[in-house]
CSV table of N, CA and C in Angstrom, one decimal:
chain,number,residue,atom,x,y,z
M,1,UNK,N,-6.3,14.2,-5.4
M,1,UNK,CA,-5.3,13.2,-5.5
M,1,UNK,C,-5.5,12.5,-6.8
M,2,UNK,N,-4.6,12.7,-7.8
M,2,UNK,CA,-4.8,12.1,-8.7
M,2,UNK,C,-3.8,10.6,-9.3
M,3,UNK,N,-2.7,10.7,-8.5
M,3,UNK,CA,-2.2,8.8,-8.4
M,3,UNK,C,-3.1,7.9,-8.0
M,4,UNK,N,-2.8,7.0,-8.3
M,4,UNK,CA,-3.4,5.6,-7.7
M,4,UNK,C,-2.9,4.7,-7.0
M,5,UNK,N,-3.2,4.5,-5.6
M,5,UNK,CA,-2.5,3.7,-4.4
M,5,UNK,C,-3.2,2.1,-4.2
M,6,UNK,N,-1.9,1.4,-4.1
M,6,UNK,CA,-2.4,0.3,-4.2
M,6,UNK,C,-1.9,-0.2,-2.5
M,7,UNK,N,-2.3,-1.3,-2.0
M,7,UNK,CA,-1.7,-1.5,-0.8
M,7,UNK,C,-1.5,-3.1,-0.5
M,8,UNK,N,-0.2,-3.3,-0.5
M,8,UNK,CA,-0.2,-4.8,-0.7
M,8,UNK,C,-0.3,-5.3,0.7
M,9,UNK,N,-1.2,-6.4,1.2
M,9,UNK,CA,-1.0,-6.5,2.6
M,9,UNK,C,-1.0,-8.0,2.6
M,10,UNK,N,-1.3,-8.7,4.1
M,10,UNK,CA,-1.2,-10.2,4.1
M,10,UNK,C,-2.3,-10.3,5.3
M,11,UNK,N,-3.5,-10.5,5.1
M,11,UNK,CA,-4.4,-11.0,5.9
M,11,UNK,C,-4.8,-11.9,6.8
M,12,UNK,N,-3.6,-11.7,7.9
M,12,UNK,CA,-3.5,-12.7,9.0
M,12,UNK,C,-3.1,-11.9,10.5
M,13,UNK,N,-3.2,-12.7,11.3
M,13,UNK,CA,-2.9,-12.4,12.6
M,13,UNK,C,-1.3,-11.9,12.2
M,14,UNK,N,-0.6,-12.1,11.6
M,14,UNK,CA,0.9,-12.2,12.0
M,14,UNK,C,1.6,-11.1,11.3
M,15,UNK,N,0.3,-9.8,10.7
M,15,UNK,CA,1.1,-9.0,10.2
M,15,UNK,C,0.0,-7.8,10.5
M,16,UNK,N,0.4,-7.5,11.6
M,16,UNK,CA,-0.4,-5.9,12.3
M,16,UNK,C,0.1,-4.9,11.8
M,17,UNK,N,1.1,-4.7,11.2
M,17,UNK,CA,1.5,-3.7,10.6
M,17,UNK,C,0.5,-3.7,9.0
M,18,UNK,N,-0.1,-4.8,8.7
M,18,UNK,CA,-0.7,-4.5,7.5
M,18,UNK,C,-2.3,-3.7,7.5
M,19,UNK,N,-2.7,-4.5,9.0
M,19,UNK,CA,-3.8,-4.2,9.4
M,19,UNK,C,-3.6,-2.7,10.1
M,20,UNK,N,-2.9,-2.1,10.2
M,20,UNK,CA,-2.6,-0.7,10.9
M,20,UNK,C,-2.1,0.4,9.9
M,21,UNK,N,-1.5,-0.1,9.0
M,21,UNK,CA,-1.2,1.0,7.6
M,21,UNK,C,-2.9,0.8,7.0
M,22,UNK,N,-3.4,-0.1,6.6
M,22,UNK,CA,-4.9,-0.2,6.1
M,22,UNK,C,-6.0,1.2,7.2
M,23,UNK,N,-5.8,0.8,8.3
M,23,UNK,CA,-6.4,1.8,9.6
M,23,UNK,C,-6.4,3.0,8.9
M,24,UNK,N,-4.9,3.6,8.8
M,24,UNK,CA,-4.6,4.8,8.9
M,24,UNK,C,-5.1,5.7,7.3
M,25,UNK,N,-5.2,4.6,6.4
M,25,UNK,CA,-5.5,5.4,5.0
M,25,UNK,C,-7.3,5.2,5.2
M,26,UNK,N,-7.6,4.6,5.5
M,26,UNK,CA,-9.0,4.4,6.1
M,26,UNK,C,-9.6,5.9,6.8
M,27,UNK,N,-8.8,5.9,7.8
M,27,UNK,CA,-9.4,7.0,9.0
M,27,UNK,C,-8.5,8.3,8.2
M,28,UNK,N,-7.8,8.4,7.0
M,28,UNK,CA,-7.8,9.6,6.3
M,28,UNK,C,-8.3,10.2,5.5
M,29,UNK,N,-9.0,8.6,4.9
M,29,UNK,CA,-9.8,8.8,3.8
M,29,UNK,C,-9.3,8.6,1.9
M,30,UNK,N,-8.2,7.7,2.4
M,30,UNK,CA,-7.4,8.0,1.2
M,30,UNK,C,-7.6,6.5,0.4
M,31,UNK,N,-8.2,6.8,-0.6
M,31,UNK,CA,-9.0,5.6,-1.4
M,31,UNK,C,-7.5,4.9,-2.0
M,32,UNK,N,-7.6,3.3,-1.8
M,32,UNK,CA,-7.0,2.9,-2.6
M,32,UNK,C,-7.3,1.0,-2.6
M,33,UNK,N,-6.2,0.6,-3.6
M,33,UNK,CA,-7.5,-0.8,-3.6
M,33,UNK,C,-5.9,-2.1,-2.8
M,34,UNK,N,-6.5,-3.3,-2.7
M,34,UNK,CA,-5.6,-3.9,-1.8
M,34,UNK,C,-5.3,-5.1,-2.9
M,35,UNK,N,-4.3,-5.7,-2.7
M,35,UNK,CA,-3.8,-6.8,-2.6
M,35,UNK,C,-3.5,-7.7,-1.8
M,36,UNK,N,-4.1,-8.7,-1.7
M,36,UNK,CA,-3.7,-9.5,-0.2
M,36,UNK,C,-3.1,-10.8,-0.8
M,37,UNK,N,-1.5,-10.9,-0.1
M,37,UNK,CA,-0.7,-11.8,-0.9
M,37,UNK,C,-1.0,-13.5,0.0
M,38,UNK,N,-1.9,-13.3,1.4
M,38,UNK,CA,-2.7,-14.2,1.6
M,38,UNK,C,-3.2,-15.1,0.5
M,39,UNK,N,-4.0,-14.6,0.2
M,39,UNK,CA,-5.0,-15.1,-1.1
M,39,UNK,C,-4.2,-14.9,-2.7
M,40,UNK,N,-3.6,-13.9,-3.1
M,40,UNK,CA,-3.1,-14.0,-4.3
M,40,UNK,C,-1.5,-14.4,-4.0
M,41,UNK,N,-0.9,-15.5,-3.9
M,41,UNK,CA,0.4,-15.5,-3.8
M,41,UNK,C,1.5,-15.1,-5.2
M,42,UNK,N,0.9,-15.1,-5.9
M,42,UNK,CA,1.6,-15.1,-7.8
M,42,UNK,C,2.1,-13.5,-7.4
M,43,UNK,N,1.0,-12.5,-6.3
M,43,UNK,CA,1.7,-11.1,-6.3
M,43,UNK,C,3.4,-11.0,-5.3
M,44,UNK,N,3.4,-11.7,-5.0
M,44,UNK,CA,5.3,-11.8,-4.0
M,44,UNK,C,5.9,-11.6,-5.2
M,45,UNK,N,5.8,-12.7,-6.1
M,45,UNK,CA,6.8,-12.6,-7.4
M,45,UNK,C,7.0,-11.5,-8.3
M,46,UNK,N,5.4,-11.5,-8.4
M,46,UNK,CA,5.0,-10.4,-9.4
M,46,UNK,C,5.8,-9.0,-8.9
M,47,UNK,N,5.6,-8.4,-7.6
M,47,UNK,CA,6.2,-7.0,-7.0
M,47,UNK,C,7.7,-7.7,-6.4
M,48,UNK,N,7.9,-8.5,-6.5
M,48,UNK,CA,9.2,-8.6,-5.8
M,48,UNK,C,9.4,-8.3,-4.1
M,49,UNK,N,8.3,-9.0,-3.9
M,49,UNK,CA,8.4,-9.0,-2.6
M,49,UNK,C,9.0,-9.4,-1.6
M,50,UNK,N,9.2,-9.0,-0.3
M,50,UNK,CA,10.4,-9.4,0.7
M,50,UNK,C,9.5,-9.4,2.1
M,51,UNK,N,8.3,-8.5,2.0
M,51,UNK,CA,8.2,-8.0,3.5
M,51,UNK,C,6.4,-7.2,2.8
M,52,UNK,N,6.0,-7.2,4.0
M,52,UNK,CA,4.4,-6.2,3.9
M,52,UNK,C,4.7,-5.9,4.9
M,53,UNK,N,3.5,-4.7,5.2
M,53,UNK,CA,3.0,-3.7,4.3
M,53,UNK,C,3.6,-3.5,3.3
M,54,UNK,N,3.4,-3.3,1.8
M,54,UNK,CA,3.7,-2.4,0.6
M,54,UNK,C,2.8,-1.4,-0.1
M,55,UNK,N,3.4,-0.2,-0.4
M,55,UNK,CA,2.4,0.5,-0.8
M,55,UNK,C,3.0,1.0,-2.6
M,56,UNK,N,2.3,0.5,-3.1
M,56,UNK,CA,2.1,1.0,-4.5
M,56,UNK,C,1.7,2.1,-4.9
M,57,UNK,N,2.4,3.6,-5.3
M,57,UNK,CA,1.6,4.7,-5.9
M,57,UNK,C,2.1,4.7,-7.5
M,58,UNK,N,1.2,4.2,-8.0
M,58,UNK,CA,1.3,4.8,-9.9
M,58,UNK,C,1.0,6.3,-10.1
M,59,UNK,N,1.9,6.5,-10.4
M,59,UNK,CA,2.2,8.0,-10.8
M,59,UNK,C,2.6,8.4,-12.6
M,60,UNK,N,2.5,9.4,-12.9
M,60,UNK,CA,2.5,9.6,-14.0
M,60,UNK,C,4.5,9.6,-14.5
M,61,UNK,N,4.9,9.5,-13.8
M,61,UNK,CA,6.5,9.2,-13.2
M,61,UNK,C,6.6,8.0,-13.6
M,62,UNK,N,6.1,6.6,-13.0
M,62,UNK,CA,6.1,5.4,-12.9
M,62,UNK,C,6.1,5.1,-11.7
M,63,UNK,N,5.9,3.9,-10.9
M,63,UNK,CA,5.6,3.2,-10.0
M,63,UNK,C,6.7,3.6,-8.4
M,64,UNK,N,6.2,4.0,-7.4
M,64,UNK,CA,6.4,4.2,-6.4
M,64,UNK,C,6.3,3.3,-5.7
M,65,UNK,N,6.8,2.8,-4.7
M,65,UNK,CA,7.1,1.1,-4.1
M,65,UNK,C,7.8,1.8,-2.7
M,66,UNK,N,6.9,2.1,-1.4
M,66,UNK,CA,7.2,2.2,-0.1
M,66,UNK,C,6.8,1.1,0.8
M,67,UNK,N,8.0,0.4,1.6
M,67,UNK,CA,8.2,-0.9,2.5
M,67,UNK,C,7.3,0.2,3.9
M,68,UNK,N,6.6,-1.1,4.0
M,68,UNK,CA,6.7,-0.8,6.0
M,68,UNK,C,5.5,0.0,5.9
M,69,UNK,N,5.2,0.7,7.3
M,69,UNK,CA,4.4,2.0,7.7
M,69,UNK,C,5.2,2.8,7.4
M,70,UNK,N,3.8,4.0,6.6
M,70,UNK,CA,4.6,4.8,6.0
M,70,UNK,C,3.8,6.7,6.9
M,71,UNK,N,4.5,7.6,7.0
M,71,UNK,CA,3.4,8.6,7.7
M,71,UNK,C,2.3,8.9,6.5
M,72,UNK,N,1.8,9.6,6.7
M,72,UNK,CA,0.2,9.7,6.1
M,72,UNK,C,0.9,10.8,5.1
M,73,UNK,N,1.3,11.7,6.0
M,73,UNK,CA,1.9,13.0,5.0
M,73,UNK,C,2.8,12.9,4.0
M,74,UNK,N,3.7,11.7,3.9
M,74,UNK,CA,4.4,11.4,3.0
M,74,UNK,C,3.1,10.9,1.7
M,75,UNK,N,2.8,10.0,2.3
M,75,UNK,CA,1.7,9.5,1.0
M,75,UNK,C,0.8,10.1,0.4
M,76,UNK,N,0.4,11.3,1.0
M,76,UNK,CA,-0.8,12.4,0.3
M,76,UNK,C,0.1,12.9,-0.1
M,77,UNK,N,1.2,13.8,0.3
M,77,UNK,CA,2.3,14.0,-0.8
M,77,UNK,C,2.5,13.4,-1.8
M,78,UNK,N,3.0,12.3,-2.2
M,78,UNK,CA,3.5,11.6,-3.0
M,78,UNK,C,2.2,11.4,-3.9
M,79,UNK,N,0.5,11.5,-3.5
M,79,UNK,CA,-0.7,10.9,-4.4
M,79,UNK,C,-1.0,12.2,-5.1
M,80,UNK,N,-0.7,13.8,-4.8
M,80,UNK,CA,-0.7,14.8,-5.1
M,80,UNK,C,0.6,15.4,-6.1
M,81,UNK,N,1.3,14.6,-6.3
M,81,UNK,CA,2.5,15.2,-7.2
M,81,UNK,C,2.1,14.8,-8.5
């Protein structure tokens, strides 16, 4: 895998979907680093945010930007292109 996955999440009770996309790249093994808009709020603005989970892939393309849970096979796809 040679992109780089970022994962924007919000570290609270009130967004299990952030804590369950985190789960899933975890238990695949798929390295990537987080943003938690908890603690950094300047990043809403910065990515144009609406909603978490987000997942950030920098690609040699430019920036990939997937809303929500995403399947696993799409994302190793998409870190391998």
């Amino acid at each position: 895998m040679k992109n780089k996955l970022t994962l924007i999440k919000r570290s609270t009770p009130t967004c299990p979907a952030c804590e369950t996309m985190q789960f899933i790249l975890k238990e695949e093994g798929v390295s990537f680093d987080t943003i938690d808009i908890a603690k950094d709020n300047e990043a809403i603005e910065k990515y144009g945010l609406s909603s978490v989970p987000v997942i950030l892939i920098d690609s040699d393309e430019g920036q990939i930007k997937l809303n929500g849970i995403q399947p696993i096979e799409v994302i190793k796809e998409l870190l391998e292109e």
